[in-house]
Coordinates of C-alpha atoms in Angstrom, one line a residue:
X13 CA -13.6 -7.8 16.7
X14 CA -12.0 -4.6 18.1
X15 CA -12.8 -1.5 16.0
X16 CA -10.5 1.5 16.1
X17 CA -11.7 4.8 14.7
X18 CA -9.5 7.8 15.6
X19 CA -6.8 9.9 13.8
X20 CA -4.1 10.6 16.3
X21 CA -0.7 10.2 14.6
X22 CA 2.2 8.3 16.2
X23 CA 4.1 11.5 16.7
X24 CA 1.2 13.2 18.5
X25 CA 0.7 10.2 20.8
X26 CA 4.4 10.3 21.7
X27 CA 4.2 14.0 22.4
X28 CA 1.2 13.5 24.6
X29 CA 2.9 10.7 26.6
X30 CA 5.9 13.1 27.3
X31 CA 3.6 16.0 28.2
X32 CA 1.3 14.1 30.6
X33 CA 3.9 11.9 32.2
X34 CA 3.4 13.2 35.8
X35 CA -0.4 12.9 35.6
X36 CA -0.1 9.4 34.3
X37 CA 2.1 8.5 37.1
X38 CA -0.5 9.5 39.6
X39 CA -3.1 7.4 37.9
X40 CA -1.0 4.2 38.0
X41 CA 0.1 4.6 41.6
X42 CA 2.3 1.6 42.1
X43 CA 5.3 1.1 44.4
X44 CA 7.9 -1.6 44.8
X45 CA 10.6 -2.6 47.2
X46 CA 13.4 -4.7 45.6
X47 CA 16.4 -5.7 47.8
X48 CA 16.6 -2.3 49.4
X49 CA 15.3 -0.6 46.2
X50 CA 11.7 0.6 46.8
X51 CA 9.3 0.9 43.9
X52 CA 6.5 3.1 45.2
X53 CA 3.6 5.4 44.5
X54 CA 5.2 8.8 43.7
X55 CA 3.7 12.3 44.3
X56 CA 4.6 14.2 41.1
X57 CA 4.5 17.6 42.9
X58 CA 7.5 16.8 45.1
X59 CA 10.1 17.9 42.6
X60 CA 13.2 19.3 44.4
X61 CA 14.8 22.5 43.1
X62 CA 17.6 22.1 40.5
X63 CA 20.2 23.3 43.1
X64 CA 19.3 20.3 45.3
X65 CA 19.9 17.7 42.5
X66 CA 22.2 14.9 43.5
X67 CA 23.6 12.1 41.4
X68 CA 22.1 8.7 42.2
X69 CA 23.2 6.4 39.3
X70 CA 24.8 6.2 35.9
X71 CA 23.7 4.9 32.5
X72 CA 26.0 1.9 32.0
X73 CA 24.6 0.6 28.7
X74 CA 22.3 1.5 25.9
X75 CA 20.7 -0.3 22.9
X76 CA 18.9 1.9 20.4
X77 CA 17.1 5.1 21.4
X78 CA 16.0 6.2 24.8
X79 CA 15.3 9.6 26.4
X80 CA 15.4 11.2 29.8
X81 CA 13.9 14.2 31.6
X82 CA 15.9 15.9 34.4
X83 CA 13.8 17.2 37.4
X84 CA 12.8 20.8 36.9
X85 CA 12.9 20.6 33.1
X86 CA 10.1 20.1 30.6
X87 CA 12.3 18.8 27.7
X88 CA 13.0 15.2 26.9
X89 CA 16.6 14.8 25.7
X90 CA 18.6 11.8 24.2
X91 CA 20.2 9.5 26.7
X92 CA 23.9 8.9 26.3
X93 CA 26.0 6.0 27.7
X94 CA 27.8 7.3 30.8
X95 CA 25.2 9.9 31.7
X96 CA 24.8 10.7 35.4
X97 CA 21.2 10.2 36.6
X98 CA 19.9 12.6 39.3
X99 CA 17.4 12.2 42.0
X100 CA 14.0 12.5 40.2
X101 CA 15.1 11.6 36.7
X102 CA 12.7 10.0 34.3
X103 CA 13.7 7.5 31.6
X104 CA 11.7 6.5 28.5
X105 CA 12.8 3.8 26.1
X106 CA 11.8 3.3 22.5
X107 CA 10.2 0.2 21.1
X108 CA 13.4 -1.8 20.6
X109 CA 15.6 0.0 23.1
X110 CA 16.9 -1.1 26.5
X111 CA 18.9 0.9 29.1
X112 CA 21.1 -0.4 32.0
X113 CA 21.2 1.8 35.1
X114 CA 24.0 1.1 37.6
X115 CA 23.8 2.1 41.3
X116 CA 26.7 2.7 43.7
X117 CA 25.6 -0.4 45.7
X118 CA 26.4 -2.6 42.7
X119 CA 22.8 -3.3 41.8
X120 CA 21.7 -2.9 38.2
X121 CA 18.3 -1.9 36.8
X122 CA 17.7 -3.0 33.2
X123 CA 14.9 -1.1 31.6
X124 CA 13.1 -2.9 28.7
X125 CA 11.5 -1.6 25.5
X126 CA 8.6 0.9 25.6
X127 CA 9.1 1.4 29.4
X128 CA 8.8 4.6 31.6
X129 CA 10.4 4.8 35.0
X130 CA 11.3 7.4 37.7
X131 CA 14.2 7.2 40.1
X132 CA 14.4 8.9 43.5
X133 CA 16.2 8.6 46.8
X134 CA 14.3 9.1 50.0
X135 CA 15.6 8.4 53.5
X136 CA 18.7 6.8 52.0
X137 CA 16.6 4.3 50.0
X138 CA 16.4 4.0 46.3
X139 CA 12.8 4.5 45.1
X140 CA 11.9 3.3 41.6
X141 CA 8.5 3.8 40.0
X142 CA 7.6 1.7 37.1
X143 CA 4.9 3.6 35.2
X144 CA 4.7 1.3 32.2
X145 CA 6.6 -1.4 30.5
X146 CA 9.1 -3.8 32.1
X147 CA 12.4 -3.9 34.0
X148 CA 14.8 -6.4 35.5
X149 CA 16.8 -6.0 38.7
X150 CA 20.2 -7.7 38.9
X151 CA 21.7 -8.1 42.4
X152 CA 23.5 -10.5 44.6
X153 CA 20.4 -11.9 46.5
X154 CA 16.7 -12.5 45.9
X155 CA 14.4 -9.5 46.5
X156 CA 10.8 -9.2 47.5
X157 CA 8.6 -7.0 45.4
X158 CA 5.5 -5.3 47.0
X159 CA 2.7 -3.7 45.1
X160 CA 1.4 -1.2 47.6
X161 CA -1.7 -0.5 45.6
X162 CA -3.0 -4.0 45.7
X163 CA -1.0 -5.3 48.7
X164 CA 0.2 -8.2 46.6
X165 CA 3.8 -9.4 47.2
X166 CA 5.9 -11.4 44.8
X167 CA 9.2 -13.2 45.6
X168 CA 11.6 -12.5 42.7
X169 CA 15.0 -13.9 42.2
X170 CA 17.9 -11.9 40.8
X171 CA 17.5 -11.5 37.1
X172 CA 13.7 -12.0 36.9
X173 CA 11.7 -9.5 35.0
X174 CA 9.0 -7.2 36.4
X175 CA 6.1 -5.9 34.2
X176 CA 3.2 -3.5 34.6
X177 CA -0.2 -4.8 34.0
X178 CA -3.9 -3.8 34.6
X179 CA -3.9 -5.8 37.8
X180 CA -0.7 -4.3 39.2
X181 CA 3.0 -5.0 39.0
X182 CA 3.9 -8.7 38.7
X183 CA 6.9 -10.9 37.9
X184 CA 6.9 -11.7 34.3
X185 CA 7.1 -15.4 35.1
X186 CA 3.6 -15.3 36.6
X187 CA 2.0 -13.9 33.5
X188 CA 0.3 -16.8 31.7
X189 CA 0.9 -15.7 28.1
X190 CA -1.6 -17.7 26.1
X191 CA -0.8 -15.8 22.9
X192 CA 0.7 -18.3 20.4
X193 CA 2.2 -15.8 18.0
X194 CA 2.8 -12.5 19.9
X195 CA 3.5 -9.6 17.6
X196 CA 6.1 -8.1 20.0
X197 CA 8.1 -5.5 18.2
X198 CA 6.4 -6.1 14.9
X199 CA 5.9 -3.2 12.5
X200 CA 2.6 -3.5 10.7
X201 CA 2.2 -2.0 7.3
X202 CA -1.5 -0.8 7.1
X203 CA -1.4 -0.5 3.3
X204 CA -0.9 -4.3 3.1
X205 CA -2.3 -5.8 6.4
X206 CA -5.9 -4.7 7.0
X207 CA -6.6 -7.1 9.9
X208 CA -4.2 -8.5 12.5
X209 CA -4.8 -12.1 13.7
X210 CA -3.8 -13.5 17.1
X211 CA -4.0 -17.2 17.9
X212 CA -3.9 -18.8 21.4
X213 CA -1.9 -21.6 22.8
X214 CA -5.0 -23.0 24.5
X215 CA -8.7 -22.5 24.5
X216 CA -9.5 -19.7 26.9
X217 CA -11.9 -16.7 27.2
X218 CA -11.8 -13.2 28.6
X219 CA -11.4 -9.7 27.4
X220 CA -8.9 -8.4 24.8
X221 CA -8.1 -4.7 25.2
X222 CA -6.2 -2.6 22.7
X223 CA -4.2 0.2 24.4
X224 CA -2.3 3.0 22.7
X225 CA 1.1 4.5 23.6
X226 CA -0.5 6.9 26.1
X227 CA -2.2 4.1 28.0
X228 CA -5.6 5.0 26.5
X229 CA -8.0 2.1 25.8
X230 CA -8.8 2.2 22.1
X231 CA -11.2 -0.7 21.9
X232 CA -12.0 -4.0 23.6
X233 CA -13.8 -7.2 22.9
X234 CA -14.6 -10.5 24.6
X235 CA -12.9 -13.5 23.1
X236 CA -13.3 -17.2 23.3
X237 CA -10.6 -18.4 20.9
X238 CA -8.5 -16.7 18.2
X239 CA -8.7 -12.9 18.1
X240 CA -8.9 -10.6 15.0
X241 CA -8.6 -6.8 15.2
X242 CA -8.8 -4.2 12.5
X243 CA -5.5 -2.6 11.8
X244 CA -5.6 0.7 13.8
X245 CA -4.3 4.1 12.7
X246 CA -0.5 4.6 12.8
X247 CA 1.0 4.4 16.2
X248 CA 2.3 2.0 19.0
X249 CA -0.2 -0.4 20.6
X250 CA -0.4 -3.1 23.2
X251 CA -3.0 -5.9 23.1
X252 CA -3.7 -7.1 26.6
X253 CA -5.6 -10.3 27.4
X254 CA -7.4 -10.4 30.8
X255 CA -9.2 -13.5 32.3
X256 CA -12.6 -13.5 33.9
X257 CA -11.1 -13.0 37.3
X258 CA -8.9 -10.2 36.3
X259 CA -5.7 -12.2 35.8
X260 CA -3.3 -11.3 33.0
X261 CA -3.4 -13.9 30.1
X262 CA -0.7 -12.2 28.0
X263 CA 0.2 -9.2 26.0
X264 CA 1.7 -8.3 22.7
X265 CA 3.1 -4.9 21.5
X266 CA 3.3 -3.8 17.9
X267 CA 3.5 -0.7 15.8
X268 CA 1.4 0.4 12.9
X269 CA 3.6 2.3 10.4
X270 CA 2.6 5.8 9.2
X271 CA 4.9 5.4 6.2
X272 CA 4.2 4.2 2.6
X273 CA 6.4 1.4 1.3
X274 CA 8.5 2.4 -1.7
X275 CA 7.2 1.3 -5.1
X276 CA 9.9 0.5 -7.6
X277 CA 9.4 1.8 -11.1
X278 CA 9.7 -0.9 -13.8
X279 CA 12.9 -1.5 -15.8
X280 CA 13.0 -2.7 -19.4
X281 CA 14.2 -6.4 -19.6
X282 CA 13.2 -6.9 -23.3
X283 CA 16.5 -5.3 -24.5
X284 CA 20.1 -6.4 -24.4
X285 CA 22.3 -4.1 -22.2
X286 CA 26.0 -3.4 -22.7
X287 CA 28.4 -4.8 -20.1
X288 CA 29.5 -1.9 -17.9
X289 CA 26.3 0.2 -18.7
X290 CA 24.9 2.0 -15.7
X291 CA 21.3 1.0 -14.9
X292 CA 19.2 3.7 -13.2
X293 CA 16.6 2.6 -10.6
X294 CA 14.0 5.0 -9.2
X295 CA 10.9 4.7 -6.9
X296 CA 8.1 6.9 -5.7
X297 CA 9.3 8.7 -2.6
X298 CA 10.9 11.7 -1.1
X299 CA 14.2 12.9 -2.6
X300 CA 15.5 13.8 0.9
X301 CA 14.5 10.6 2.8
X302 CA 17.0 7.8 3.7
X303 CA 16.7 4.5 2.0
X304 CA 18.5 1.2 2.0
X305 CA 19.0 -0.5 -1.4
X306 CA 19.5 -4.3 -1.3
X307 CA 21.0 -5.3 -4.6
X308 CA 21.4 -9.0 -5.5
X309 CA 23.6 -9.7 -8.5
X310 CA 24.5 -13.0 -10.2
X311 CA 27.7 -13.0 -8.2
X312 CA 26.8 -11.6 -4.8
X313 CA 24.7 -9.3 -2.7
X314 CA 25.3 -5.8 -1.3
X315 CA 23.4 -3.3 0.9
X316 CA 23.8 0.4 0.1
X317 CA 22.5 3.5 2.0
X318 CA 21.2 6.3 -0.3
X319 CA 19.5 9.6 0.2
X320 CA 16.7 10.3 -2.2
X321 CA 14.7 8.1 -4.5
X322 CA 17.3 7.2 -7.1
X323 CA 20.1 4.7 -7.4
X324 CA 22.2 3.4 -10.2
X325 CA 24.8 0.6 -10.6
X326 CA 26.9 -0.9 -13.5
X327 CA 25.8 -4.1 -15.2
X328 CA 28.9 -6.4 -15.0
X329 CA 27.2 -9.8 -15.2
X330 CA 24.4 -11.3 -17.2
X331 CA 21.7 -13.2 -15.3
X332 CA 19.0 -12.6 -12.6
X333 CA 19.2 -9.4 -10.5
X334 CA 17.0 -8.7 -7.4
X335 CA 16.4 -5.2 -6.2
X336 CA 14.6 -4.1 -3.0
X337 CA 14.4 -0.6 -1.5
X338 CA 13.5 0.1 2.2
X339 CA 12.4 3.4 3.6
X340 CA 14.2 4.1 6.9
X341 CA 12.3 6.2 9.4
X342 CA 12.7 6.4 13.2
X343 CA 15.0 3.3 13.2
X344 CA 12.5 1.2 11.3
X345 CA 12.7 -0.1 7.7
X346 CA 9.7 -0.3 5.3
X347 CA 10.8 -2.5 2.4
X348 CA 9.4 -2.6 -1.1
X349 CA 8.6 -5.8 -2.9
X350 CA 11.6 -7.3 -4.6
X351 CA 11.9 -6.6 -8.3
X352 CA 13.4 -9.3 -10.4
X353 CA 15.4 -8.5 -13.6
X354 CA 16.7 -11.0 -16.1
X355 CA 19.6 -9.0 -17.6
X356 CA 21.0 -10.0 -21.0
X357 CA 24.4 -8.5 -21.8
X358 CA 26.6 -7.8 -24.8
X359 CA 30.2 -6.7 -24.7
X360 CA 31.0 -3.0 -24.9
X361 CA 33.9 -4.0 -27.1
X362 CA 33.5 -7.1 -29.2
X363 CA 35.3 -8.6 -32.1
X364 CA 32.9 -10.0 -34.8
X365 CA 32.2 -13.7 -34.6
X366 CA 33.8 -14.4 -38.0
X367 CA 37.1 -12.9 -36.8
X368 CA 37.2 -14.8 -33.4
X369 CA 39.2 -17.7 -34.9
X370 CA 41.5 -16.9 -37.9
X371 CA 44.2 -19.0 -39.6
X372 CA 46.6 -17.1 -41.7
X373 CA 50.1 -17.9 -43.2
X374 CA 53.2 -16.4 -41.8
X375 CA 53.5 -12.7 -42.7
X376 CA 50.0 -12.5 -44.0
X377 CA 47.4 -10.1 -42.4
X378 CA 44.6 -11.1 -40.0
X379 CA 41.9 -8.4 -40.1
X380 CA 40.2 -7.2 -36.9
X381 CA 37.6 -4.5 -36.2
X382 CA 35.8 -3.5 -33.1
X383 CA 33.2 -1.0 -32.0
X384 CA 33.0 0.8 -28.6
X385 CA 29.3 0.8 -27.7
X386 CA 29.7 2.9 -24.6
X387 CA 31.8 5.9 -25.6
X388 CA 34.4 7.1 -28.2
X389 CA 37.6 6.3 -26.3
X390 CA 40.6 5.4 -28.4
X391 CA 41.2 1.6 -28.9
X392 CA 44.4 -0.5 -29.0
X393 CA 44.7 -4.1 -30.1
X394 CA 46.9 -6.2 -27.9
X395 CA 48.5 -9.5 -29.0
X396 CA 49.7 -12.2 -26.6
X397 CA 50.9 -15.8 -26.8
X398 CA 49.0 -16.5 -23.6
X399 CA 45.2 -16.6 -23.3
X400 CA 45.3 -14.7 -20.0
X401 CA 47.5 -12.0 -21.7
X402 CA 50.1 -12.2 -19.0
X403 CA 52.6 -11.3 -21.7
X404 CA 51.9 -8.6 -24.3
X405 CA 54.2 -8.9 -27.4
X406 CA 52.5 -6.4 -29.6
X407 CA 50.3 -3.3 -29.2
X408 CA 48.6 -1.8 -32.3
X409 CA 46.6 1.5 -32.1
X410 CA 43.3 1.4 -34.1
X411 CA 42.0 4.9 -34.7
X412 CA 38.9 3.7 -36.4
X413 CA 38.6 0.4 -34.5
X414 CA 40.0 -1.5 -37.5
X415 CA 43.4 -3.0 -38.0
X416 CA 45.3 -5.7 -40.0
X417 CA 47.7 -7.5 -37.7
X418 CA 50.8 -9.4 -39.2
X419 CA 52.9 -11.9 -37.3
X420 CA 56.4 -12.9 -38.4
X421 CA 56.6 -16.3 -36.7
X422 CA 54.2 -19.3 -36.7
X423 CA 52.3 -20.0 -33.6
X424 CA 49.0 -19.6 -31.7
X425 CA 48.3 -16.0 -30.6
X426 CA 45.4 -14.2 -28.9
X427 CA 44.1 -10.8 -29.8
X428 CA 41.9 -8.4 -27.8
X429 CA 40.7 -4.8 -28.0
X430 CA 41.2 -2.4 -25.1
X431 CA 39.9 1.1 -24.5
X432 CA 41.8 4.0 -22.9
X433 CA 39.2 4.4 -20.2
X434 CA 40.0 4.0 -16.5
X435 CA 39.2 1.3 -15.8
X436 CA 39.5 0.2 -19.5
X437 CA 36.9 -1.7 -21.5
X438 CA 38.2 -5.0 -22.7
X439 CA 36.8 -7.3 -25.4
X440 CA 36.8 -11.1 -25.2
X441 CA 39.9 -12.6 -26.9
X442 CA 40.1 -13.8 -30.5
X443 CA 42.4 -16.6 -31.5
X444 CA 44.9 -16.2 -34.4
X445 CA 46.8 -19.2 -35.8
X446 CA 49.8 -18.3 -37.9
X447 CA 50.6 -21.3 -40.1
X448 CA 53.4 -23.1 -41.9
X449 CA 53.0 -25.5 -44.9
X450 CA 50.2 -28.1 -45.1
X451 CA 50.8 -31.9 -44.9
X452 CA 50.1 -33.7 -48.1
X453 CA 48.3 -37.0 -48.5
X454 CA 50.6 -39.7 -50.0
X455 CA 50.1 -40.7 -53.6
X456 CA 49.6 -44.4 -52.7
X457 CA 46.8 -43.7 -50.3
X458 CA 43.6 -45.6 -51.2
X459 CA 40.3 -43.9 -50.6
X460 CA 38.4 -47.2 -50.7
X461 CA 39.7 -49.9 -48.5
X462 CA 38.2 -53.3 -47.8
X463 CA 38.1 -54.7 -44.3
X464 CA 39.8 -58.0 -43.3
X465 CA 38.6 -60.8 -41.2
X466 CA 40.8 -59.5 -38.4
X467 CA 38.8 -56.3 -38.0
X468 CA 37.5 -53.1 -39.6
X469 CA 40.9 -51.4 -40.3
X470 CA 42.2 -48.8 -42.7
X471 CA 45.7 -47.6 -43.5
X472 CA 46.3 -43.8 -43.7
X473 CA 49.5 -42.3 -45.1
X474 CA 50.8 -38.7 -45.7
X475 CA 53.9 -36.7 -46.3
X476 CA 55.1 -34.5 -43.5
X477 CA 56.6 -31.0 -44.2
X478 CA 60.3 -30.8 -43.7
X479 CA 61.3 -30.4 -40.0
X480 CA 58.1 -31.6 -38.6
X481 CA 58.7 -34.3 -35.9
X482 CA 55.2 -35.3 -34.8
X483 CA 51.7 -34.7 -36.0
X484 CA 48.1 -35.4 -34.9
X485 CA 45.8 -37.7 -36.9
X486 CA 42.0 -37.3 -36.6
X487 CA 39.2 -39.5 -38.1
X488 CA 35.5 -38.5 -37.9
X489 CA 32.2 -39.4 -39.6
X490 CA 31.6 -35.8 -40.6
X491 CA 33.9 -33.5 -42.7
X492 CA 33.8 -30.8 -39.9
X493 CA 35.2 -33.2 -37.3
X494 CA 32.6 -32.4 -34.7
X495 CA 32.5 -36.0 -33.4
X496 CA 35.9 -37.6 -33.5
X497 CA 36.3 -41.4 -33.7
X498 CA 40.1 -41.4 -33.7
X499 CA 42.6 -38.8 -32.4
X500 CA 46.2 -39.7 -31.8
X501 CA 49.7 -38.2 -32.0
X502 CA 52.3 -40.0 -34.1
X503 CA 55.9 -39.4 -35.4
X504 CA 55.2 -41.7 -38.4
X505 CA 53.9 -40.9 -41.8
X506 CA 51.3 -43.8 -41.9
X507 CA 48.9 -45.2 -39.4
X508 CA 46.6 -48.3 -39.2
X509 CA 43.4 -47.4 -37.5
X510 CA 40.5 -49.4 -36.1
X511 CA 37.0 -48.3 -37.0
X512 CA 33.7 -49.3 -35.4
X513 CA 31.8 -50.1 -38.7
X514 CA 32.1 -50.1 -42.4
X515 CA 31.0 -46.9 -44.1
X516 CA 32.3 -43.5 -45.1
X517 CA 34.7 -41.5 -43.0
X518 CA 36.9 -38.4 -43.2
X519 CA 40.5 -37.9 -41.9
X520 CA 43.1 -35.2 -41.7
X521 CA 46.6 -34.4 -40.4
X522 CA 47.1 -31.4 -38.2
X523 CA 49.6 -30.1 -35.6
X524 CA 50.0 -31.2 -32.0
X525 CA 48.4 -28.8 -29.6
X526 CA 51.7 -28.1 -27.8
X527 CA 53.8 -27.7 -31.0
X528 CA 54.1 -24.7 -33.2
X529 CA 56.3 -26.4 -35.8
X530 CA 53.3 -27.4 -37.9
X531 CA 50.2 -25.4 -37.5
X532 CA 48.1 -25.8 -40.7
X533 CA 45.7 -28.8 -40.8
X534 CA 45.4 -30.7 -44.1
X535 CA 42.1 -30.7 -46.0
X536 CA 39.4 -33.2 -45.0
X537 CA 40.2 -36.4 -46.9
X538 CA 37.4 -39.0 -47.7
X539 CA 37.8 -42.6 -46.6
X540 CA 35.5 -45.5 -47.4
X541 CA 35.9 -48.7 -45.4
X542 CA 33.9 -51.4 -47.2
X543 CA 33.2 -55.1 -47.3
X544 CA 34.9 -57.0 -50.1
X545 CA 32.8 -57.2 -53.3
X546 CA 31.2 -60.6 -53.9
X547 CA 32.0 -62.4 -57.2
X548 CA 30.4 -65.4 -58.9
X549 CA 32.2 -68.5 -57.7
X550 CA 34.2 -70.7 -60.1
X551 CA 33.5 -74.4 -60.8
X552 CA 35.1 -77.4 -62.3
X553 CA 33.4 -77.6 -65.7
X554 CA 33.3 -81.4 -65.9
X555 CA 33.9 -83.8 -63.1
X556 CA 34.0 -87.7 -63.4
X557 CA 32.6 -88.8 -60.0
X558 CA 34.9 -91.6 -58.8
X559 CA 33.9 -94.0 -56.1
X560 CA 35.5 -93.4 -52.7
X561 CA 35.0 -95.0 -49.3
X562 CA 34.6 -92.3 -46.6
X563 CA 34.5 -93.5 -43.0
X564 CA 33.7 -97.0 -44.1
X565 CA 30.8 -96.0 -46.2
X566 CA 30.6 -95.9 -50.0
X567 CA 30.5 -92.4 -51.5
X568 CA 31.0 -90.4 -54.6
X569 CA 32.9 -87.1 -54.0
X570 CA 32.0 -83.8 -55.7
X571 CA 34.8 -81.2 -55.5
X572 CA 34.2 -77.4 -55.2
X573 CA 36.5 -74.6 -56.2
X574 CA 37.6 -72.6 -52.9
X575 CA 36.2 -69.1 -52.5
X576 CA 38.0 -66.4 -50.4
X577 CA 36.4 -65.7 -47.0
X578 CA 33.7 -68.3 -47.6
X579 CA 31.5 -69.3 -44.7
X580 CA 29.3 -71.9 -46.6
X581 CA 28.7 -73.3 -50.1
X582 CA 25.3 -74.3 -51.5
X583 CA 25.3 -77.1 -54.2
X584 CA 22.3 -77.8 -56.5
X585 CA 22.3 -81.0 -58.8
X586 CA 19.9 -81.4 -61.7
X587 CA 19.1 -84.3 -64.1
X588 CA 18.9 -82.0 -67.1
X589 CA 20.9 -79.2 -68.6
X590 CA 17.9 -76.8 -68.5
X591 CA 18.0 -77.2 -64.7
X592 CA 14.3 -78.1 -64.5
X593 CA 14.7 -81.5 -62.9
X594 CA 16.3 -81.1 -59.4
X595 CA 18.0 -84.1 -57.9
X596 CA 19.2 -82.8 -54.6
X597 CA 20.5 -79.6 -52.8
X598 CA 23.3 -79.6 -50.2
X599 CA 24.8 -76.8 -48.0
X600 CA 28.3 -77.5 -46.7
X601 CA 31.1 -75.6 -45.1
X602 CA 34.0 -77.3 -46.8
X603 CA 34.9 -77.8 -50.5
X604 CA 33.8 -81.4 -50.9
X605 CA 30.3 -83.0 -51.1
X606 CA 29.7 -86.7 -50.6
X607 CA 26.9 -88.3 -52.7
X608 CA 25.8 -91.8 -52.1
X609 CA 24.2 -93.2 -55.3
X610 CA 24.1 -96.2 -57.7
X611 CA 23.2 -93.9 -60.6
X612 CA 25.1 -93.7 -63.8
X613 CA 25.2 -91.2 -66.6
X614 CA 25.5 -87.4 -66.7
X615 CA 24.1 -84.8 -64.2
X616 CA 24.4 -81.0 -64.0
X617 CA 25.3 -78.8 -61.0
X618 CA 25.8 -75.2 -59.9
X619 CA 27.2 -73.5 -56.7
X620 CA 26.7 -70.2 -54.7
X621 CA 28.6 -69.0 -51.7
X622 CA 27.9 -67.0 -48.5
X623 CA 30.9 -65.1 -47.0
X624 CA 31.8 -64.5 -43.4
X625 CA 30.0 -61.1 -43.5
X626 CA 26.7 -62.7 -44.7
X627 CA 27.0 -61.6 -48.3
X628 CA 25.7 -64.1 -50.9
X629 CA 27.1 -64.6 -54.4
X630 CA 25.2 -65.3 -57.6
X631 CA 25.0 -68.9 -58.7
X632 CA 28.0 -70.1 -60.7
X633 CA 27.8 -71.3 -64.3
X634 CA 26.5 -74.9 -64.9
X635 CA 29.0 -77.8 -64.7
X636 CA 28.7 -81.5 -65.5
X637 CA 28.9 -84.5 -63.1
X638 CA 29.5 -87.8 -64.9
X639 CA 28.9 -91.1 -63.1
X640 CA 30.5 -94.3 -64.4
X641 CA 28.4 -97.4 -64.6
X642 CA 28.2 -98.7 -61.1
X643 CA 26.4 -101.6 -59.3
X644 CA 26.0 -99.5 -56.2
X645 CA 22.6 -99.4 -54.5
X646 CA 21.1 -96.2 -53.0
X647 CA 21.4 -96.2 -49.3

């Protein structure tokens, strides 16, 4: 594990790199030749006088921050697109920056992030020194790159990148980067990440060296597999991996942040807020620093730049809000954790629930009152026949937030309260039904009706008010009509309805939704749809059983009295009037019973019936069956 124990801040390190640039150049001592452009070991003491400065190139493109130092000066200044570069100029790019330098020959030099170069012209040749970092040359033909320090030459095609390394300057394609997850450009928060892990694409061994922004070796360790380092003090760093023979195995640059992440202060979510109320948000931090606030609402997301550690926004929607604050320093953002808020809202203006749906006769008052929970602005009630209030037909000022509103014509209206604010506060609408007379149930209407064999039906009848052309009929199992069984429009004053089962129902007559002629529903009217009541069947008190031949067989026929809606008859015959000595029992579907017998004398019988709905009657009274003397023999 690499240990880092020093206390040089990021800003101090950057200042040292600016101050000691020339000396650092001497230490590196590399030179290149690229298609006529020579990268070489430069003598820092050969600085021409300012009067001899000559333009050699221009800054053609910039991304993010880079700086330059003109020969003969000690100050680093910001680079601007279009700047003319002079013989001896130095260029330093920030960690995410890149700069494009264009030469008169048409070649371009693209300087990568965290790079330091020097440009000169000697003997009509461009001489570029790469002190640290990476660059790319764009030209029309391949170029040979020579590292004079090591004598190594590399053939590079146009567009290939060159990087500095411990073993000299090489084409980036030759660096075998075995790092599986390089932290290139990553900003590490030392308050959260105490150790930084690096994994490898393959098993390899060598030396891992941690280098600061000035090129100083901070720490090193041998590795044979994944690498873990302690998070160093704030600053820019490069982790370089070198194999046993000195070859580069990869590198990764990262930055350790010197800044604290913002900590959002908690917001109460156990209360109900008022729609439109402004919610203040604050966090620990400087009241002069720049922050980015990311606000996620139930309807969208927005990003707002603020100065200082406070922010507020109106609550327009109930639901889940997400708030995150990021400190912005030196082009980097240091975000807080996201704070989630479950916001419950009530309306700033709201009409009481019992007043949201009112039904009043024509020219009778409907009472409304409302309270402004945000301020004391005057309130006006608006009335419209449209739910979207596209047409306002009445405005009624309400000094105390209370008003009785009277309408002259029947119909359905909508009422809302509106404040004089800009923009105004508006309450949800209330519905007001202005009514005409009520339909009356007919005098001949039967509350209890028996079903027929054709189905479970009932007949409803009513009297329509004069002038009403069509009404709506509703039938439900409950008197509040929450679950409708039947709902239909009809111009008639009676209706036969089909019902799913026998039982108790409720029905009413009310207006059609698209008609204002008749707007008052009738009262809930009870309805019982029942099976017919069973009664004791009748009998023939005394029957003389005559002989008949039925289908070629001798029989005596007993006749039964027909019963309405009968499904079957059960006949019991006894030898005595006390019904203690049964003779036989028969169940038949018809009204005749055939009895084969050679008996004579008097017998006694009774009958019960089962109807088509499964209901059974009581037994009938006892009747007599008289057999004449007969020579028949029992079969």
